[in-house]
Amino acid sequence: DRVFEVLRAPYAEEPTNWSRRYKANLEKLASGDVIKVAEVVRDLWRRERERGLSAGEKRMLAKARQILVSELA
């Protein structure tokens, strides 16, 4: 399944600027594309493990996970 390929794929390069990264992820979530939502989950989850997330990014990760689970169910 394509979603699981995305989740296993290598970490995507993200903007280092928090606001640009947040906006890019927000656009992916708003797209409604399950592949883009999976990219957000993958990238935020890995960032959380490596560097930690801001409060806003933590909320975004929780929302992205919720969307992904509902799409896969």
Coordinates of N, CA and C in Angstrom, one line a residue:
D1 N 0.8 -1.2 0.0 CA 0.0 0.0 0.0 C 0.9 1.2 0.0
R2 N 0.5 2.2 -0.8 CA 1.3 3.4 -1.0 C 1.5 4.2 0.3
V3 N 0.5 4.2 1.2 CA 0.6 5.0 2.4 C 1.7 4.4 3.3
F4 N 1.8 3.1 3.4 CA 2.9 2.5 4.2 C 4.3 2.7 3.6
E5 N 4.3 2.7 2.3 CA 5.6 3.1 1.6 C 6.1 4.5 2.0
V6 N 5.2 5.4 2.0 CA 5.5 6.8 2.4 C 6.0 6.8 3.9
L7 N 5.3 6.1 4.8 CA 5.6 6.1 6.2 C 7.0 5.5 6.4
R8 N 7.4 4.5 5.6 CA 8.7 3.9 5.7 C 9.8 4.6 5.0
A9 N 9.4 5.5 4.1 CA 10.4 6.2 3.3 C 11.4 7.1 4.1
P10 N 12.5 7.4 3.5 CA 13.5 8.2 4.3 C 12.9 9.6 4.6
Y11 N 13.4 10.2 5.6 CA 13.0 11.5 6.1 C 13.1 12.5 5.0
A12 N 12.1 13.3 4.8 CA 12.1 14.3 3.7 C 12.8 15.6 4.3
E13 N 13.5 16.3 3.4 CA 14.1 17.5 3.8 C 13.0 18.6 4.1
E14 N 13.0 19.2 5.2 CA 12.0 20.2 5.5 C 12.7 21.6 5.7
P15 N 11.9 22.6 5.6 CA 12.4 24.0 5.9 C 12.9 24.0 7.4
T16 N 14.0 24.7 7.6 CA 14.5 24.8 9.0 C 13.7 25.8 9.8
N17 N 13.1 26.8 9.1 CA 12.3 27.8 9.7 C 11.0 27.2 10.1
W18 N 10.7 27.4 11.4 CA 9.5 26.8 12.0 C 8.2 27.2 11.3
S19 N 8.0 28.5 11.0 CA 6.8 28.9 10.4 C 6.6 28.4 9.0
R20 N 7.7 28.3 8.2 CA 7.6 27.8 6.9 C 7.2 26.3 6.9
R21 N 7.9 25.6 7.8 CA 7.6 24.1 8.0 C 6.2 23.9 8.4
Y22 N 5.7 24.7 9.3 CA 4.3 24.6 9.8 C 3.3 24.8 8.7
K23 N 3.6 25.9 8.0 CA 2.7 26.3 6.8 C 2.7 25.2 5.8
A24 N 3.8 24.6 5.4 CA 3.9 23.6 4.4 C 3.1 22.3 4.9
N25 N 3.3 22.0 6.2 CA 2.5 20.8 6.7 C 1.0 21.1 6.8
L26 N 0.7 22.3 7.1 CA -0.7 22.7 7.1 C -1.4 22.6 5.8
E27 N -0.7 23.0 4.7 CA -1.1 22.9 3.4 C -1.3 21.4 3.0
K28 N -0.4 20.6 3.4 CA -0.5 19.1 3.1 C -1.7 18.5 3.7
L29 N -2.0 18.9 5.0 CA -3.2 18.4 5.7 C -4.4 18.9 5.0
A30 N -4.5 20.2 4.6 CA -5.7 20.7 4.0 C -6.0 20.2 2.7
S31 N -5.0 19.6 2.0 CA -5.1 19.0 0.7 C -6.1 17.8 0.7
G32 N -6.2 17.2 1.8 CA -7.1 16.0 1.9 C -6.5 14.8 1.2
D33 N -5.3 14.9 0.7 CA -4.6 13.7 0.1 C -4.0 12.8 1.2
V34 N -4.4 11.6 1.2 CA -3.9 10.7 2.3 C -2.4 10.5 2.2
I35 N -1.8 10.6 1.0 CA -0.4 10.4 0.9 C 0.3 11.6 1.5
K36 N -0.2 12.8 1.3 CA 0.4 14.0 1.9 C 0.2 14.0 3.4
V37 N -0.9 13.5 3.9 CA -1.1 13.4 5.4 C -0.1 12.4 5.9
A38 N 0.2 11.3 5.2 CA 1.2 10.3 5.7 C 2.5 11.0 5.7
E39 N 2.9 11.8 4.8 CA 4.2 12.5 4.8 C 4.3 13.4 6.1
V40 N 3.2 14.1 6.4 CA 3.2 14.9 7.6 C 3.4 14.1 8.9
V41 N 2.7 13.0 8.9 CA 2.9 12.0 10.1 C 4.3 11.6 10.2
R42 N 4.9 11.1 9.0 CA 6.3 10.6 9.0 C 7.3 11.7 9.4
D43 N 7.2 12.9 8.8 CA 8.1 13.9 9.1 C 8.1 14.4 10.5
L44 N 6.8 14.7 11.0 CA 6.7 15.2 12.4 C 7.1 14.1 13.4
W45 N 6.7 12.9 13.2 CA 7.1 11.8 14.1 C 8.6 11.7 14.2
R46 N 9.3 11.8 13.1 CA 10.7 11.7 13.1 C 11.4 12.9 13.8
R47 N 10.8 14.1 13.5 CA 11.3 15.3 14.1 C 11.1 15.2 15.6
E48 N 10.0 14.7 16.0 CA 9.7 14.6 17.5 C 10.7 13.7 18.2
R49 N 11.1 12.6 17.5 CA 12.1 11.7 18.1 C 13.5 12.3 18.1
E50 N 13.8 13.1 17.1 CA 15.2 13.6 17.0 C 15.4 14.9 17.8
R51 N 14.4 15.8 17.7 CA 14.6 17.2 18.2 C 13.5 17.6 19.1
G52 N 12.4 17.0 19.1 CA 11.2 17.5 19.8 C 10.4 18.4 18.9
L53 N 9.1 18.6 19.3 CA 8.2 19.4 18.6 C 7.7 20.5 19.4
S54 N 7.3 21.6 18.8 CA 6.7 22.7 19.5 C 5.3 22.2 19.8
A55 N 4.6 23.0 20.6 CA 3.2 22.7 21.0 C 2.3 22.6 19.8
G56 N 2.5 23.5 18.9 CA 1.7 23.6 17.6 C 1.9 22.4 16.8
E57 N 3.2 22.0 16.7 CA 3.5 20.8 15.8 C 3.0 19.5 16.5
K58 N 3.0 19.5 17.8 CA 2.5 18.3 18.5 C 1.0 18.1 18.2
R59 N 0.2 19.3 18.3 CA -1.2 19.2 17.9 C -1.4 18.8 16.5
M60 N -0.5 19.3 15.6 CA -0.6 19.0 14.2 C -0.4 17.5 14.0
L61 N 0.6 16.9 14.7 CA 0.9 15.5 14.6 C -0.3 14.7 15.0
A62 N -0.9 15.1 16.1 CA -2.0 14.3 16.6 C -3.2 14.4 15.6
K63 N -3.4 15.5 15.0 CA -4.5 15.7 14.1 C -4.2 14.8 12.8
A64 N -2.9 14.9 12.3 CA -2.6 14.1 11.2 C -2.7 12.6 11.4
R65 N -2.3 12.2 12.6 CA -2.5 10.7 12.9 C -4.0 10.4 12.9
Q66 N -4.8 11.2 13.5 CA -6.2 11.0 13.5 C -6.8 10.9 12.1
I67 N -6.4 11.8 11.2 CA -6.9 11.8 9.8 C -6.4 10.5 9.2
L68 N -5.2 10.1 9.3 CA -4.6 8.9 8.7 C -5.3 7.7 9.1
V69 N -5.5 7.5 10.4 CA -6.2 6.4 11.0 C -7.6 6.3 10.4
S70 N -8.3 7.4 10.4 CA -9.7 7.3 9.8 C -9.7 7.0 8.4
E71 N -8.7 7.4 7.6 CA -8.6 7.1 6.2 C -8.3 5.6 6.0
L72 N -7.5 5.1 6.8 CA -7.1 3.7 6.7 C -8.1 2.7 7.2
A73 N -9.0 3.1 8.1 CA -10.0 2.3 8.7 C -11.1 1.8 7.8

